[in-house]
Tab-separated table of C-alpha atoms in Angstrom:
chain	number	residue	atom	x	y	z
A	1	MET	CA	-43.555	-79.051	70.533
A	2	THR	CA	-40.991	-77.013	72.452
A	3	GLY	CA	-37.270	-76.478	72.150
A	4	PRO	CA	-35.018	-76.270	69.077
A	5	PRO	CA	-35.851	-78.401	66.030
A	6	ALA	CA	-33.529	-81.234	65.028
A	7	THR	CA	-31.642	-79.027	62.571
A	8	GLY	CA	-30.788	-76.423	65.199
A	9	ILE	CA	-32.022	-73.697	62.830
A	10	PRO	CA	-34.659	-71.292	64.209
A	11	PRO	CA	-37.910	-70.951	62.263
A	12	ARG	CA	-37.246	-67.427	60.964
A	13	VAL	CA	-33.855	-67.402	59.244
A	14	ALA	CA	-32.320	-65.117	56.632
A	15	LEU	CA	-29.973	-66.554	54.020
A	16	VAL	CA	-27.351	-64.134	52.679
A	17	LEU	CA	-25.337	-65.003	49.573
A	18	GLY	CA	-22.212	-62.919	49.035
A	19	GLY	CA	-20.489	-61.817	45.858
A	20	GLY	CA	-17.311	-63.344	44.513
A	21	GLY	CA	-17.502	-63.744	40.748
A	22	LEU	CA	-18.007	-67.304	39.578
A	23	LYS	CA	-16.884	-68.555	42.981
A	24	GLY	CA	-20.522	-67.865	43.798
A	25	PHE	CA	-21.428	-71.182	42.141
A	26	ALA	CA	-20.675	-72.509	45.635
A	27	HIS	CA	-24.001	-70.977	46.684
A	28	ILE	CA	-25.827	-73.634	44.683
A	29	GLY	CA	-24.174	-76.329	46.791
A	30	VAL	CA	-25.198	-74.478	49.947
A	31	LEU	CA	-28.809	-74.377	48.747
A	32	ARG	CA	-28.673	-78.131	48.127
A	33	ALA	CA	-27.500	-78.729	51.703
A	34	LEU	CA	-30.296	-76.531	53.074
A	35	GLU	CA	-32.907	-78.243	50.941
A	36	GLU	CA	-31.825	-81.705	52.116
A	37	ARG	CA	-32.356	-80.575	55.708
A	38	GLY	CA	-35.735	-78.977	55.036
A	39	ILE	CA	-34.462	-75.469	55.793
A	40	ARG	CA	-36.296	-72.751	53.882
A	41	PRO	CA	-35.245	-69.148	54.554
A	42	THR	CA	-37.906	-66.547	55.185
A	43	VAL	CA	-35.608	-63.871	53.719
A	44	ILE	CA	-32.946	-64.346	51.057
A	45	ALA	CA	-30.476	-61.606	50.216
A	46	GLY	CA	-27.558	-61.359	47.852
A	47	THR	CA	-24.842	-59.324	46.223
A	48	SER	CA	-23.638	-59.797	42.639
A	49	ILE	CA	-23.717	-63.524	41.761
A	50	GLY	CA	-25.274	-64.070	45.185
A	51	ALA	CA	-28.156	-61.827	44.125
A	52	LEU	CA	-28.484	-63.735	40.844
A	53	ILE	CA	-28.699	-67.119	42.565
A	54	ALA	CA	-31.038	-65.735	45.231
A	55	ALA	CA	-33.307	-64.449	42.459
A	56	ALA	CA	-33.271	-67.847	40.750
A	57	TYR	CA	-34.251	-69.466	44.043
A	58	VAL	CA	-37.166	-67.064	44.494
A	59	ARG	CA	-38.236	-67.638	40.888
A	60	GLY	CA	-38.585	-71.330	41.734
A	61	LEU	CA	-35.699	-72.956	39.895
A	62	THR	CA	-34.773	-76.329	41.344
A	63	ILE	CA	-31.251	-77.109	42.512
A	64	LYS	CA	-30.795	-79.414	39.531
A	65	GLN	CA	-31.854	-76.653	37.161
A	66	MET	CA	-29.403	-74.226	38.757
A	67	GLU	CA	-26.606	-76.781	38.546
A	68	ALA	CA	-27.336	-77.436	34.879
A	69	ARG	CA	-27.348	-73.734	34.050
A	70	ALA	CA	-24.073	-73.182	35.899
A	71	LEU	CA	-22.356	-76.146	34.230
A	72	SER	CA	-23.461	-75.019	30.769
A	73	LEU	CA	-22.239	-71.424	31.161
A	74	ARG	CA	-19.271	-70.445	28.996
A	75	LYS	CA	-17.179	-67.289	28.768
A	76	PRO	CA	-18.835	-65.935	25.562
A	77	ASP	CA	-22.227	-66.255	27.284
A	78	LEU	CA	-21.200	-63.504	29.698
A	79	PHE	CA	-18.086	-61.632	28.592
A	80	ARG	CA	-18.198	-59.917	25.207
A	81	ILE	CA	-15.923	-56.920	24.807
A	82	ASP	CA	-17.616	-53.672	23.757
A	83	HIS	CA	-15.212	-52.995	20.898
A	84	MET	CA	-17.365	-50.286	19.319
A	85	GLY	CA	-17.868	-48.398	22.574
A	86	MET	CA	-14.174	-48.475	23.362
A	87	VAL	CA	-13.209	-47.245	19.865
A	88	VAL	CA	-15.827	-44.497	19.641
A	89	LYS	CA	-15.894	-43.304	23.260
A	90	ARG	CA	-12.410	-44.358	24.349
A	91	MET	CA	-11.911	-43.188	27.942
A	92	LEU	CA	-15.610	-42.234	28.139
A	93	ALA	CA	-16.762	-45.805	27.514
A	94	THR	CA	-18.832	-46.995	30.493
A	95	SER	CA	-17.480	-50.533	30.575
A	96	LEU	CA	-15.180	-53.133	29.107
A	97	TYR	CA	-17.968	-55.640	28.373
A	98	LEU	CA	-21.357	-55.392	26.698
A	99	GLU	CA	-24.510	-55.202	28.788
A	100	GLN	CA	-26.695	-57.565	26.723
A	101	PRO	CA	-25.143	-60.973	27.607
A	102	LEU	CA	-25.352	-60.326	31.345
A	103	GLN	CA	-28.873	-58.930	30.959
A	104	ALA	CA	-29.995	-62.054	29.086
A	105	ILE	CA	-28.731	-64.293	31.907
A	106	VAL	CA	-30.387	-62.106	34.540
A	107	ASP	CA	-33.710	-62.071	32.669
A	108	SER	CA	-33.730	-65.855	32.353
A	109	LEU	CA	-33.182	-66.394	36.091
A	110	SER	CA	-35.013	-63.522	37.810
A	111	PRO	CA	-38.684	-63.440	38.790
A	112	GLU	CA	-40.858	-61.233	36.627
A	113	GLY	CA	-42.291	-58.015	38.001
A	114	THR	CA	-41.280	-56.003	41.033
A	115	PHE	CA	-40.204	-56.915	44.542
A	116	ARG	CA	-43.721	-56.159	45.708
A	117	ASP	CA	-44.996	-59.074	43.603
A	118	LEU	CA	-42.819	-61.714	45.294
A	119	SER	CA	-44.073	-64.347	47.709
A	120	ILE	CA	-40.645	-64.669	49.377
A	121	SER	CA	-38.751	-61.667	50.685
A	122	LEU	CA	-35.817	-61.014	48.338
A	123	LEU	CA	-33.188	-58.338	49.005
A	124	VAL	CA	-30.737	-57.265	46.300
A	125	ASN	CA	-27.713	-55.251	47.315
A	126	THR	CA	-26.474	-52.402	45.082
A	127	VAL	CA	-24.611	-49.114	45.409
A	128	ASP	CA	-25.806	-45.740	44.111
A	129	LEU	CA	-22.639	-44.371	42.504
A	130	GLU	CA	-23.765	-40.750	42.349
A	131	ARG	CA	-25.015	-40.518	45.933
A	132	GLY	CA	-22.321	-42.814	47.299
A	133	SER	CA	-24.858	-44.858	49.256
A	134	GLN	CA	-25.872	-48.484	49.631
A	135	VAL	CA	-29.298	-49.311	48.161
A	136	VAL	CA	-30.852	-52.656	49.099
A	137	TRP	CA	-33.800	-53.221	46.787
A	138	GLY	CA	-36.660	-55.123	48.393
A	139	LEU	CA	-36.516	-53.274	51.702
A	140	PRO	CA	-39.590	-51.204	52.655
A	141	GLY	CA	-39.812	-48.203	50.345
A	142	LEU	CA	-37.613	-49.889	47.746
A	143	GLN	CA	-39.995	-52.541	46.450
A	144	ASP	CA	-41.319	-50.973	43.248
A	145	ALA	CA	-38.249	-51.632	41.114
A	146	ARG	CA	-38.129	-54.488	38.619
A	147	VAL	CA	-36.313	-57.421	40.164
A	148	ALA	CA	-34.318	-58.007	36.968
A	149	ASP	CA	-33.081	-54.411	36.945
A	150	ALA	CA	-31.858	-54.649	40.543
A	151	VAL	CA	-30.172	-58.023	39.967
A	152	TYR	CA	-28.417	-56.725	36.851
A	153	ALA	CA	-27.160	-53.684	38.773
A	154	SER	CA	-25.934	-55.893	41.623
A	155	CYS	CA	-23.908	-57.919	39.095
A	156	ALA	CA	-22.549	-54.834	37.287
A	157	LEU	CA	-18.991	-54.731	38.551
A	158	PRO	CA	-17.818	-51.148	37.907
A	159	GLY	CA	-15.738	-50.870	34.768
A	160	PHE	CA	-16.688	-54.366	33.622
A	161	PHE	CA	-20.412	-53.844	32.929
A	162	PRO	CA	-22.435	-50.630	32.496
A	163	PRO	CA	-24.353	-49.332	35.528
A	164	ARG	CA	-28.153	-49.537	35.582
A	165	VAL	CA	-30.313	-46.512	36.311
A	166	ILE	CA	-33.182	-47.559	38.586
A	167	HIS	CA	-35.703	-44.947	39.638
A	168	GLY	CA	-33.169	-42.207	39.026
A	169	ARG	CA	-30.315	-43.972	40.846
A	170	THR	CA	-27.192	-45.040	38.961
A	171	CYS	CA	-26.562	-48.445	40.540
A	172	VAL	CA	-23.674	-50.911	40.424
A	173	ASP	CA	-22.409	-54.008	42.249
A	174	GLY	CA	-23.214	-53.785	45.971
A	175	GLY	CA	-19.872	-55.383	46.816
A	176	VAL	CA	-18.347	-51.921	46.426
A	177	MET	CA	-19.642	-51.222	49.944
A	178	GLU	CA	-20.817	-54.532	51.451
A	179	ASN	CA	-20.174	-57.873	49.833
A	180	THR	CA	-22.354	-59.937	52.179
A	181	PRO	CA	-25.368	-57.792	53.223
A	182	ALA	CA	-26.113	-59.665	56.442
A	183	LEU	CA	-27.168	-56.683	58.519
A	184	ALA	CA	-29.781	-55.536	56.001
A	185	ALA	CA	-31.273	-59.043	56.034
A	186	SER	CA	-31.272	-59.403	59.822
A	187	ARG	CA	-34.455	-57.452	60.583
A	188	ASN	CA	-37.266	-59.508	62.111
A	189	VAL	CA	-35.437	-62.859	61.876
A	190	ASP	CA	-34.136	-65.182	64.576
A	191	ALA	CA	-30.808	-65.956	62.892
A	192	VAL	CA	-28.759	-65.319	59.765
A	193	ILE	CA	-26.899	-67.821	57.596
A	194	ALA	CA	-24.249	-65.898	55.641
A	195	VAL	CA	-22.273	-67.509	52.823
A	196	ASP	CA	-19.004	-65.738	52.132
A	197	VAL	CA	-17.220	-66.716	48.913
A	198	GLY	CA	-15.274	-63.516	48.286
A	199	SER	CA	-13.501	-62.875	51.588
A	200	THR	CA	-11.921	-66.219	52.398
A	201	SER	CA	-8.193	-66.883	52.408
A	202	LEU	CA	-6.541	-65.292	49.404
A	203	ALA	CA	-4.370	-67.124	46.955
A	204	ALA	CA	-1.135	-65.306	46.223
A	205	ALA	CA	-1.503	-63.289	43.016
A	206	ARG	CA	1.760	-63.737	41.171
A	207	ARG	CA	2.830	-61.432	38.328
A	208	VAL	CA	-0.416	-59.502	38.687
A	209	ARG	CA	1.103	-56.383	37.112
A	210	GLU	CA	1.750	-58.366	33.921
A	211	LYS	CA	-1.878	-59.428	33.503
A	212	GLY	CA	-3.418	-56.098	32.535
A	213	PHE	CA	-5.589	-53.462	34.151
A	214	ALA	CA	-8.582	-55.781	34.595
A	215	SER	CA	-6.564	-58.191	36.745
A	216	ILE	CA	-5.060	-55.345	38.749
A	217	PHE	CA	-8.513	-53.862	39.335
A	218	MET	CA	-10.032	-57.196	40.335
A	219	ARG	CA	-7.233	-57.942	42.764
A	220	SER	CA	-7.678	-54.523	44.356
A	221	ALA	CA	-11.453	-54.986	44.551
A	222	GLN	CA	-11.022	-58.389	46.178
A	223	LEU	CA	-8.746	-56.940	48.857
A	224	MET	CA	-11.168	-54.087	49.484
A	225	MET	CA	-14.145	-56.457	49.794
A	226	ARG	CA	-12.257	-58.681	52.202
A	227	SER	CA	-11.342	-55.732	54.415
A	228	LEU	CA	-14.928	-54.444	54.500
A	229	GLN	CA	-16.236	-57.939	55.254
A	230	GLN	CA	-13.848	-58.426	58.141
A	231	MET	CA	-14.885	-55.077	59.612
A	232	GLN	CA	-18.585	-55.984	59.446
A	233	LEU	CA	-18.079	-59.342	61.139
A	234	ALA	CA	-15.780	-57.935	63.817
A	235	THR	CA	-18.519	-55.506	64.879
A	236	TRP	CA	-21.519	-57.808	64.302
A	237	SER	CA	-24.414	-56.750	66.539
A	238	GLY	CA	-27.321	-58.560	64.923
A	239	PRO	CA	-28.928	-61.913	65.762
A	240	PRO	CA	-26.814	-65.107	65.809
A	241	LEU	CA	-24.970	-65.441	62.521
A	242	LEU	CA	-23.881	-68.775	61.064
A	243	LEU	CA	-20.923	-68.123	58.764
A	244	VAL	CA	-20.322	-70.529	55.883
A	245	ARG	CA	-17.012	-70.111	54.056
A	246	PRO	CA	-16.578	-72.635	51.238
A	247	ALA	CA	-12.988	-73.499	50.360
A	248	VAL	CA	-12.991	-71.683	47.016
A	249	TRP	CA	-10.059	-69.328	47.538
A	250	LYS	CA	-7.850	-71.313	45.132
A	251	PHE	CA	-10.204	-70.650	42.209
A	252	ASN	CA	-10.090	-67.625	39.934
A	253	TRP	CA	-13.026	-65.210	40.174
A	254	PHE	CA	-13.874	-65.750	36.514
A	255	SER	CA	-12.887	-69.366	35.964
A	256	PHE	CA	-15.379	-71.487	34.026
A	257	ALA	CA	-13.305	-74.655	34.474
A	258	HIS	CA	-14.142	-75.562	38.080
A	259	THR	CA	-17.907	-75.118	38.346
A	260	ARG	CA	-18.647	-78.574	39.763
A	261	ALA	CA	-15.777	-78.327	42.263
A	262	MET	CA	-17.057	-74.965	43.506
A	263	MET	CA	-20.621	-76.257	43.927
A	264	ASP	CA	-19.283	-79.284	45.806
A	265	ALA	CA	-17.185	-77.008	48.037
A	266	GLY	CA	-20.298	-75.026	48.948
A	267	TYR	CA	-22.196	-78.202	49.733
A	268	ALA	CA	-19.406	-79.620	51.907
A	269	ALA	CA	-18.950	-76.373	53.847
A	270	ALA	CA	-22.678	-76.004	54.476
A	271	CYS	CA	-23.082	-79.634	55.589
A	272	GLU	CA	-20.222	-79.311	58.056
A	273	VAL	CA	-21.597	-76.129	59.594
A	274	LEU	CA	-25.280	-77.118	59.626
A	275	ASP	CA	-24.682	-80.579	61.079
A	276	GLY	CA	-22.589	-79.181	63.896
A	277	VAL	CA	-24.678	-76.132	64.747
A	278	GLY	CA	-26.402	-77.614	67.833
A	279	ASP	CA	-28.476	-74.966	69.568
A	280	THR	CA	-25.981	-72.097	69.120
A	281	LEU	CA	-28.348	-70.101	66.902
A	282	TYR	CA	-30.712	-69.809	69.856
A	283	ALA	CA	-28.159	-67.590	71.597
A	284	SER	CA	-28.649	-63.829	71.894
A	285	GLY	CA	-26.049	-63.022	69.248
A	286	GLY	CA	-22.533	-63.700	67.990
A	287	VAL	CA	-20.867	-65.339	64.998
A	288	PHE	CA	-20.768	-69.146	64.743
A	289	PRO	CA	-19.446	-71.835	64.535
A	290	ARG	CA	-16.749	-71.324	67.145
A	291	ARG	CA	-13.581	-73.373	67.569
A	292	ARG	CA	-10.796	-73.693	70.109
A	293	VAL	CA	-7.521	-72.545	68.601
A	294	GLU	CA	-3.963	-71.897	69.685
A	295	VAL	CA	-1.791	-69.243	68.045
A	296	SER	CA	1.996	-69.476	67.831
A	297	VAL	CA	4.801	-67.565	66.120
A	298	ASP	CA	7.727	-68.903	64.111
A	299	ARG	CA	10.447	-66.762	65.703
A	300	ALA	CA	12.942	-67.532	62.951
A	301	ARG	CA	10.568	-66.004	60.389
A	302	CYS	CA	9.320	-63.091	62.490
A	303	THR	CA	10.882	-59.752	61.501
A	304	GLY	CA	9.450	-57.848	64.455
A	305	CYS	CA	7.405	-55.449	62.323
A	306	GLY	CA	4.751	-55.366	65.068
A	307	MET	CA	1.670	-55.254	62.805
A	308	CYS	CA	0.060	-58.236	64.533
A	309	ALA	CA	0.359	-56.565	67.943
A	310	VAL	CA	-1.173	-53.375	66.530
A	311	LEU	CA	-4.064	-55.164	64.838
A	312	ALA	CA	-4.798	-57.703	67.613
A	313	PRO	CA	-3.399	-56.368	70.917
A	314	ASP	CA	-5.547	-58.798	72.926
A	315	VAL	CA	-3.899	-61.767	71.215
A	316	MET	CA	-0.426	-60.650	70.162
A	317	GLN	CA	2.356	-58.689	71.847
A	318	MET	CA	6.045	-57.922	71.311
A	319	ASP	CA	8.592	-59.503	73.639
A	320	ALA	CA	11.850	-58.120	75.017
A	321	ASP	CA	13.723	-59.271	71.900
A	322	GLY	CA	11.361	-57.364	69.604
A	323	LYS	CA	9.695	-60.541	68.326
A	324	ALA	CA	5.980	-61.183	68.185
A	325	THR	CA	4.514	-63.628	70.677
A	326	ALA	CA	1.000	-64.899	71.295
A	327	VAL	CA	-0.706	-64.295	74.629
A	328	GLY	CA	-0.773	-67.707	76.342
A	329	GLY	CA	-3.709	-70.089	76.403
A	330	THR	CA	-6.296	-71.291	73.955
A	331	LEU	CA	-8.796	-68.999	72.270
A	332	GLU	CA	-12.368	-69.481	71.113
A	333	TRP	CA	-12.684	-68.154	67.583
A	334	SER	CA	-15.332	-68.033	64.926
A	335	ARG	CA	-14.275	-67.973	61.290
A	336	ALA	CA	-14.659	-64.203	61.470
A	337	ASP	CA	-11.695	-64.003	63.862
A	338	GLY	CA	-8.005	-64.181	63.145
A	339	ALA	CA	-7.905	-61.804	60.174
A	340	PHE	CA	-4.665	-60.331	61.480
A	341	VAL	CA	-2.880	-63.627	60.771
A	342	GLN	CA	-3.012	-62.965	57.027
A	343	GLU	CA	-1.462	-59.537	57.507
A	344	CYS	CA	1.895	-60.941	58.617
A	345	PRO	CA	4.284	-60.080	55.743
A	346	VAL	CA	6.388	-63.210	56.284
A	347	GLN	CA	3.618	-65.662	57.310
A	348	ALA	CA	5.214	-66.268	60.694
A	349	ILE	CA	1.929	-66.751	62.581
A	350	ASN	CA	0.487	-70.258	62.815
A	351	VAL	CA	-2.951	-71.338	63.989
A	352	GLU	CA	-3.784	-74.815	65.279
A	353	VAL	CA	-7.378	-75.941	65.725
A	354	ILE	CA	-8.056	-78.120	68.786
A	355	ASP	CA	-10.901	-80.548	68.226
A	356	GLY	CA	-13.221	-82.065	70.788
A	357	ASP	CA	-10.780	-84.902	71.570
A	358	GLY	CA	-7.948	-82.488	72.204
A	359	GLN	CA	-6.262	-83.347	68.902
A	360	ARG	CA	-4.512	-80.466	67.143
A	361	HIS	CA	-4.254	-79.816	63.446
A	362	ARG	CA	-2.661	-76.964	61.576
A	363	THR	CA	-5.150	-74.999	59.489
A	364	MET	CA	-4.294	-73.225	56.256
A	365	GLU	CA	-7.419	-71.100	56.496
A	366	PHE	CA	-5.471	-68.042	57.588
A	367	LYS	CA	-2.535	-68.468	55.229
A	368	VAL	CA	-1.945	-66.751	51.900
A	369	LEU	CA	-1.733	-69.713	49.591
A	370	GLY	CA	0.284	-69.970	46.412
A	371	ASP	CA	-1.692	-70.248	43.188
């Protein structure tokens, strides 16, 4: 048999599951869509909750088992404040929450033993705090660690859960440096499917300063992760990358009330992308899917700050009246493009998607939505 298979997915594909708090339940829906189409990754990588779900997949949990576990999870199962540590150690306390609840969840979902014992290649993204370096457990030379230790460290958001020392390295959540470790997973594969649940359109965070230091920290971390993710995609030089972005931006990172909706959002996003992939993943590189779009500016809103022209000089420019204007013509964008649209302080930039029949529809993907 020659030529691309019916799914359009090459035989050697890496699946990368990004971090994003409980928004990562969308990954379970993505796995369901892949399973229905007979797509089995040869490499699976993850950060934070993405690492946890990747580990559960490698352990052999079924989609139904993952769904049941996710739907049964409640806040006390994961978040228990370390009252004693905070009273005794005060500012020297390592975290806000206790280690044991997270560790129990990780132990119940992770394969036993080390990465060397696994039949499927699993990569778990962490950061070595002391050395200031990214450590992806499961890569050559980093396979002798316990899988459960690496997964716990990948889920240990700094300040929220204690770090984990692994082979002398003090490791925390890999999202500190790279939320979706696509490049690390791209070695020796034909294509990458990356699922991004932490860098999609942001909901406006109202009254964030009134919600305490944890909310302020999480909002800052989310912005940092989004910026790093956009930079990685803008400079992507690996094999063809299929980007799946479930519509989960309206959900809180630590909401336990919308688990089914988030799983369904992951399933819907994956089905749309996989069923329309064609033979694009047999290209030499690039980020897919790609769409025809047209960019316009609401001149009444535009203040002339010029940030769009600085960030995207090939697309935006300033006219003689000091207002932003889009360079004429349609553009071909992947979902990794257009990040500058969200940077407009008055949301004066609009994006219309042009479908195959020439019909146009306004997309809210690049807008900052109210919560």
